Short mmCIF file of C-alpha atoms in Angstrom, two decimals:
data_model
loop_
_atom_site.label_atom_id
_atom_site.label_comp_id
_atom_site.label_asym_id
_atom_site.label_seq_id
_atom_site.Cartn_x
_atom_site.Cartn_y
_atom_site.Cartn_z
CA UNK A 1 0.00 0.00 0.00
CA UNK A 2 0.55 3.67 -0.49
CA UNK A 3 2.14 5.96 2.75
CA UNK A 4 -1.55 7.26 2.68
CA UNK A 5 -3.04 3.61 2.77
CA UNK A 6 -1.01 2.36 5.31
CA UNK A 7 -1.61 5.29 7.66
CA UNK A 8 -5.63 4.69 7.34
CA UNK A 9 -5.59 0.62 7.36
CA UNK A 10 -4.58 0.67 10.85
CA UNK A 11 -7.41 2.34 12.26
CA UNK A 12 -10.52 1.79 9.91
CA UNK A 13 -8.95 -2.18 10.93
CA UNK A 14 -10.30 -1.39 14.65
CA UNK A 15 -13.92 0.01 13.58
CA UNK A 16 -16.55 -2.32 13.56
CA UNK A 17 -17.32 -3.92 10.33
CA UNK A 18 -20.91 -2.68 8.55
CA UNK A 19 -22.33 -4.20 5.22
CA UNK A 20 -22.71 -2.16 2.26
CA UNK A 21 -27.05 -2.75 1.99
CA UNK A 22 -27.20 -1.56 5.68
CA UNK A 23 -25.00 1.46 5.10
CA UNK A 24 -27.44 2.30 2.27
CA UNK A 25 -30.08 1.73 4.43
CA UNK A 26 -29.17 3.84 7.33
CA UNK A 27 -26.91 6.70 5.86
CA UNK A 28 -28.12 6.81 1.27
CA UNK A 29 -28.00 10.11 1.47
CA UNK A 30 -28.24 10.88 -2.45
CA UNK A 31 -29.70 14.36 -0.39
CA UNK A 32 -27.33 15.69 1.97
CA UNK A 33 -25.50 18.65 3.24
CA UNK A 34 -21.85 17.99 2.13
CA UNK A 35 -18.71 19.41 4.36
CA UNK A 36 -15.42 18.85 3.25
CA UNK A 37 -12.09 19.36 5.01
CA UNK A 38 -8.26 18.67 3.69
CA UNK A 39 -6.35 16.92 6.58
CA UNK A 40 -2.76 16.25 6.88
CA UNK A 41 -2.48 12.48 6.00
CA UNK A 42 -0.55 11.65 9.24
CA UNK A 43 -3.26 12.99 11.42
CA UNK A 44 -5.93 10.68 9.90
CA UNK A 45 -5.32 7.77 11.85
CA UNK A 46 -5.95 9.94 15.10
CA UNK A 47 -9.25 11.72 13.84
CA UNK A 48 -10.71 8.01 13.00
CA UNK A 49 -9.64 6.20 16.14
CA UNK A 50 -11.06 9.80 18.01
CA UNK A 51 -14.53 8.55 16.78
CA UNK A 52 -17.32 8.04 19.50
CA UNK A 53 -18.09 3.97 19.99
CA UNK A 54 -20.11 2.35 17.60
CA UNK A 55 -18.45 4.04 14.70
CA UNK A 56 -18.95 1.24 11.83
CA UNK A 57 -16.55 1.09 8.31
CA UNK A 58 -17.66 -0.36 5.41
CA UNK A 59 -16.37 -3.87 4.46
CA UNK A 60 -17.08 -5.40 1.50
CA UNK A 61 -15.19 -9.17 0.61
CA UNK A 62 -12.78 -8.45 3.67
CA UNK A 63 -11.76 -4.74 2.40
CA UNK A 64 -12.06 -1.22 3.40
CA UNK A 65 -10.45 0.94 1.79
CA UNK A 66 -11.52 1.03 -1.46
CA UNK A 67 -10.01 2.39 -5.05
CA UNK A 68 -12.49 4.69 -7.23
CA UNK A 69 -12.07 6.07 -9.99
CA UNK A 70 -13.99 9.66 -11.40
CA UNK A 71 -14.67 10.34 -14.70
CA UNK A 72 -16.25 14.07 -15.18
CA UNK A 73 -17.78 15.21 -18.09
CA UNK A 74 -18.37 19.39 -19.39
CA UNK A 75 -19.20 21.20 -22.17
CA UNK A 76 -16.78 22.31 -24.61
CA UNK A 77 -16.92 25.40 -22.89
CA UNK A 78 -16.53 24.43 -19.59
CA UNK A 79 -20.22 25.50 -18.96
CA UNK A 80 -19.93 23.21 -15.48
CA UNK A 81 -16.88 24.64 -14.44
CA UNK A 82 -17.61 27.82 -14.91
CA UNK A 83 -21.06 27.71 -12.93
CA UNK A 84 -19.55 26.40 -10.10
CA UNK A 85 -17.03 29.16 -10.53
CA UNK A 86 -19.47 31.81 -10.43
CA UNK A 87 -21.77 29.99 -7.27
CA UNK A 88 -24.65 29.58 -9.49
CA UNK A 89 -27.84 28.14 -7.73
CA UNK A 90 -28.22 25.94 -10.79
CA UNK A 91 -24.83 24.59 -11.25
CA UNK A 92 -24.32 20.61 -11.88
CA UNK A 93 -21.67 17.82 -11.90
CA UNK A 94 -21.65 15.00 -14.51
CA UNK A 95 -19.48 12.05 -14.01
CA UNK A 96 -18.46 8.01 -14.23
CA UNK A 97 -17.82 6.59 -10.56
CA UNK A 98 -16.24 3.19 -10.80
CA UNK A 99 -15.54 1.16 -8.09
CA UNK A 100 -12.36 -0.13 -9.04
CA UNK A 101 -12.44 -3.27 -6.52
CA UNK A 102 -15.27 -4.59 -7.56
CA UNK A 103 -15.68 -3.32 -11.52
CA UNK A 104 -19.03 -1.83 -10.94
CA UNK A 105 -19.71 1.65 -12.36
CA UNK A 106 -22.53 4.25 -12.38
CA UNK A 107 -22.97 7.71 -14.28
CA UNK A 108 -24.21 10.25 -11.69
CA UNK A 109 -26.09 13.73 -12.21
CA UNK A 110 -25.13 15.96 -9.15
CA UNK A 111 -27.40 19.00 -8.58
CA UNK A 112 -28.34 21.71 -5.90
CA UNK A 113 -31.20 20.92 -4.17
CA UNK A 114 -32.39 23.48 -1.10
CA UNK A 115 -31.11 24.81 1.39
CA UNK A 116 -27.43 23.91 -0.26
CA UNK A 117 -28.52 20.72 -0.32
CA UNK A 118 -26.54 18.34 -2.71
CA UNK A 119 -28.84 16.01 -5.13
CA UNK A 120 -27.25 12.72 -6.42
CA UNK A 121 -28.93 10.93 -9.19
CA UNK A 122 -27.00 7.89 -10.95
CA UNK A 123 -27.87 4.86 -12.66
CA UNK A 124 -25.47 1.51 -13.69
CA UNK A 125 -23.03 2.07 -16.95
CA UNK A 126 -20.89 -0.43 -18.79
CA UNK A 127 -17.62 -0.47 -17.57
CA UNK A 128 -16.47 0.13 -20.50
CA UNK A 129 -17.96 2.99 -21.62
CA UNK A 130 -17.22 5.13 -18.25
CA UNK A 131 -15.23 7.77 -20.48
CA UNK A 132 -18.44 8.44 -22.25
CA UNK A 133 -21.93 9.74 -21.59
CA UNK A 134 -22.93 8.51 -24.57
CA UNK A 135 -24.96 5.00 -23.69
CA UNK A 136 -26.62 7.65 -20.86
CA UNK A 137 -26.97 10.56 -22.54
CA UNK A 138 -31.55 10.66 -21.97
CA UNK A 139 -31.01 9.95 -18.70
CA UNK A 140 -28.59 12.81 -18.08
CA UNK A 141 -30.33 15.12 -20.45
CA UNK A 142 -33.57 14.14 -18.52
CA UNK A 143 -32.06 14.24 -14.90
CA UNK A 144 -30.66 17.49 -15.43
CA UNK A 145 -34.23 18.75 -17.06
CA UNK A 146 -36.34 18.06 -14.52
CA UNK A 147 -33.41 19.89 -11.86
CA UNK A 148 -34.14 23.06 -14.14
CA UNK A 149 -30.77 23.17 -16.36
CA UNK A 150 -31.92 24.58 -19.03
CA UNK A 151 -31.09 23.57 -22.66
CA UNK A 152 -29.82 20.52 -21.59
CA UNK A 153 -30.71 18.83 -24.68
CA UNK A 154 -28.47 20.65 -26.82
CA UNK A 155 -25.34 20.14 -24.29
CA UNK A 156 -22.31 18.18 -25.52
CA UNK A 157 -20.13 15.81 -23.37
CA UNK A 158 -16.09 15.24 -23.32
CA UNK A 159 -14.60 14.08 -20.39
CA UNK A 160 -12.19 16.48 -18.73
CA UNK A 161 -10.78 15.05 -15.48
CA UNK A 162 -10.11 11.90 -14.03
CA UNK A 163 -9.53 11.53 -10.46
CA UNK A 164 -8.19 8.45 -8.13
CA UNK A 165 -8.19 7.78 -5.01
CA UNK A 166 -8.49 5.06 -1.99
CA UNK A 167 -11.39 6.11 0.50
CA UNK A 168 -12.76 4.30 3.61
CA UNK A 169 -16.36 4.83 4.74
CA UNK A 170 -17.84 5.47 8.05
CA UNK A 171 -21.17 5.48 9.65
CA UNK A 172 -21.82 7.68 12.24
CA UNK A 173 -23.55 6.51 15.18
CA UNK A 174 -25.32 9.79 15.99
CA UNK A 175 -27.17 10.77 13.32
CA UNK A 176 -26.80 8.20 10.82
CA UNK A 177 -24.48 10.42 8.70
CA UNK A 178 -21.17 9.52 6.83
CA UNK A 179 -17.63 10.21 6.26
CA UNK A 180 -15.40 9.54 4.03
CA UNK A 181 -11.67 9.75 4.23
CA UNK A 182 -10.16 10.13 0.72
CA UNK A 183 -6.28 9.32 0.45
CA UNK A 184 -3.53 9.63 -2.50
CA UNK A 185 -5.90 11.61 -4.72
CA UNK A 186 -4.81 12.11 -8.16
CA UNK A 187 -6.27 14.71 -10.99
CA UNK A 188 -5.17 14.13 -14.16
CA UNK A 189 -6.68 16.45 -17.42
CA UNK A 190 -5.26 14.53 -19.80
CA UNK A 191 -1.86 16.78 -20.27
CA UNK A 192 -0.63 15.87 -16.94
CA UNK A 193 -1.22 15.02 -13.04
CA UNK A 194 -1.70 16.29 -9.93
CA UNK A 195 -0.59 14.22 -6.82
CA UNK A 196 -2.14 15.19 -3.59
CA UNK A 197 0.41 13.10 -1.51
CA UNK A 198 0.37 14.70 1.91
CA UNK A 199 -3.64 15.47 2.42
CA UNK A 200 -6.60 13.58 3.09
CA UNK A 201 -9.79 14.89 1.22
CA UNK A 202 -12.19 14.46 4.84
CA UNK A 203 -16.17 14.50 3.80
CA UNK A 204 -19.21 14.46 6.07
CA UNK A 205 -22.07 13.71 4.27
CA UNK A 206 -25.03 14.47 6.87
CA UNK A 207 -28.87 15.78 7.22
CA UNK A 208 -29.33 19.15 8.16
CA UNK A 209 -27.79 18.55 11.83
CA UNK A 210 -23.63 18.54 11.74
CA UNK A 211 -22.32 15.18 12.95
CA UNK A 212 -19.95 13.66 15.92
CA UNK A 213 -17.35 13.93 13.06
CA UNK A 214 -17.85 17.51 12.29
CA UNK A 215 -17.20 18.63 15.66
CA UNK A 216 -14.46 16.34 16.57
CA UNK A 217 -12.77 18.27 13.00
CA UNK A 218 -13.82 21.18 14.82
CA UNK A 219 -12.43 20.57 18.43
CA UNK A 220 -8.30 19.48 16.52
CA UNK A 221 -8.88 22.93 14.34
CA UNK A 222 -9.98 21.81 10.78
CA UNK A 223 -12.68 23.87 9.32
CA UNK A 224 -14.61 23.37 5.72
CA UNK A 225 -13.28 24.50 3.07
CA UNK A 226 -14.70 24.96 -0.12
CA UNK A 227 -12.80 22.36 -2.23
CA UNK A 228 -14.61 20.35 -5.32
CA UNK A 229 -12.74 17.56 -6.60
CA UNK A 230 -13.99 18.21 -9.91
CA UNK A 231 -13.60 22.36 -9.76
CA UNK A 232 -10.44 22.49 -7.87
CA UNK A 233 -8.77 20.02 -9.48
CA UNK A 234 -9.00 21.49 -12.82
CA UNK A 235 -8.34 25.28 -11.73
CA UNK A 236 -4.97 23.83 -9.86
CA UNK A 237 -4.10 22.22 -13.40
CA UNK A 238 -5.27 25.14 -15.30
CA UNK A 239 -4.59 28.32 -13.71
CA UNK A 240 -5.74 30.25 -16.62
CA UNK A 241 -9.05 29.25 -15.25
CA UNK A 242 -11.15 31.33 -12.93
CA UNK A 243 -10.50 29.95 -9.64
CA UNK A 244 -11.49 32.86 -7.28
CA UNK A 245 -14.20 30.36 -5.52
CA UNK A 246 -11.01 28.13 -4.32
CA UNK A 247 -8.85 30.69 -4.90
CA UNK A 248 -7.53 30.32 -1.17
CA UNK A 249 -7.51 26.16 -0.62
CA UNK A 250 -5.32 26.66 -4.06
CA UNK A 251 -2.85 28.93 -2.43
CA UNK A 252 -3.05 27.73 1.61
CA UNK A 253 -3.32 23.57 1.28
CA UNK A 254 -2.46 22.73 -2.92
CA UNK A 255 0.17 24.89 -4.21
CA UNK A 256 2.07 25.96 -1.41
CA UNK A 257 4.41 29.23 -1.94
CA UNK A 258 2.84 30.33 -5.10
CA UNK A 259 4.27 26.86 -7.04
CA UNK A 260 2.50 26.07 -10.30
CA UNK A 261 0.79 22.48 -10.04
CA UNK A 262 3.54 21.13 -12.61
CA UNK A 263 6.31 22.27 -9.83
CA UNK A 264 4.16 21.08 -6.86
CA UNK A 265 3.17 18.02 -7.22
CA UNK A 266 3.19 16.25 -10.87
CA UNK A 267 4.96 13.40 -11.76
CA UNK A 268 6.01 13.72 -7.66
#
């Protein structure tokens, strides 16, 4: 395993063991409040083994920590980007998650919903096909229709990041919320990469109520920060983009002392 892997495996090891049906049972979510933090990876293993009794980690075939792989998808013109750029209410993600483990994969529509609620609509895709929206294109077209995207039917796919990473899953006791811990994260746009070697990518995925998690983050100093895997990644690999939304995560956590992501972190 990775430096990142083996600093997780230890503790996610001593965390009860939950079942993927009964983690979709208790903690779905696919509408949640989303808060995401970027955590030195050597402080991981403390925040997980910090969590309140009865913490459970998914396990699936005697794993868990798991490899996925994102596929997003924009407009020629970056019309995704750039609404998340500019913090428009009706801003959407289109992507291929594959769970790399197990070979499944799903194309998922993510929209706002209210209150800053995040929406999460997917369906199964081929394996094959997860560089492509093709095989899915009604049900994106129709997903983002009925979220009020307008002229979806005229939009046109490409893919224009792929991400990796290894992530274990939590379920919180509490409130029946998640988190995810997100380890040796890679963006690549197709010119180059973008190691994130020495942060974890920390998600709660919760109701309207902040979780146990959230406030143990809280108590060791970690606040959200606004950080998109899809949005961020591409504005740290393409500066010439607008990037005033994550304009300080770039500067503070990614590309320390002004570095350009080539001299950060690629091919590190």
């Amino acid at each position: 395993m990775t430096p990142g892997a083996d600093l997780l495996a230890g503790p996610v090891a001593r965390l009860v063991p939950v079942g993927l049906e009964e983690l979709v049972e208790r903690a779905g979510l696919l509408t949640r409040v989303d808060r995401k933090y970027l955590v030195p990876v050597e402080d991981v293993g403390t925040l997980v083994a910090s969590l309140p009794h009865g913490a459970q980690v998914l396990e699936i075939g005697a794993r868990r920590l798991f490899e996925y792989e994102s596929v997003y998808f924009d407009t020629p013109d970056l019309l995704a980007y750039h609404l998340a750029a500019h913090r428009r209410r009706r801003r959407f993600k289109v992507r291929t998650r594959t769970y790399l483990d197990s070979a499944q994969c799903w194309i998922e529509v993510k929209t706002r919903g209210a209150r800053g609620t995040t929406v999460k609509d997917r369906v199964p895709h081929l394996l094959d096909d997860r560089a492509t929206v093709a095989p899915a294109l009604p049900f994106v077209t129709a997903t983002l229709t009925a979220h009020g995207i307008t002229a979806a039917d005229e939009m046109r796919w490409g893919p224009t990041l792929v991400t990796r990473y290894r992530r274990a899953t939590v379920l919180l006791p509490d409130t029946d919320s998640r988190l995810t811990v997100d380890v040796d994260l890679t963006w690549h746009d197709g010119r180059r990469p973008l190691q994130l070697r020495h942060l974890a990518v920390v998600e709660t995925k919760t109701g309207s109520t902040a979780s146990v998690a959230d406030r143990l983050l809280w108590a060791h100093g970690h606040r959200p920060l606004r950080i998109s895997k899809y949005a961020t990644g591409l504005a740290a690999l393409q500066p010439e983009l607008p990037a005033t939304r994550w304009r300080r995560t770039l500067r503070r956590h990614l590309l320390p002392h002004g570095a350009t992501a080539a001299e950060a972190y690629a091919h590190g």
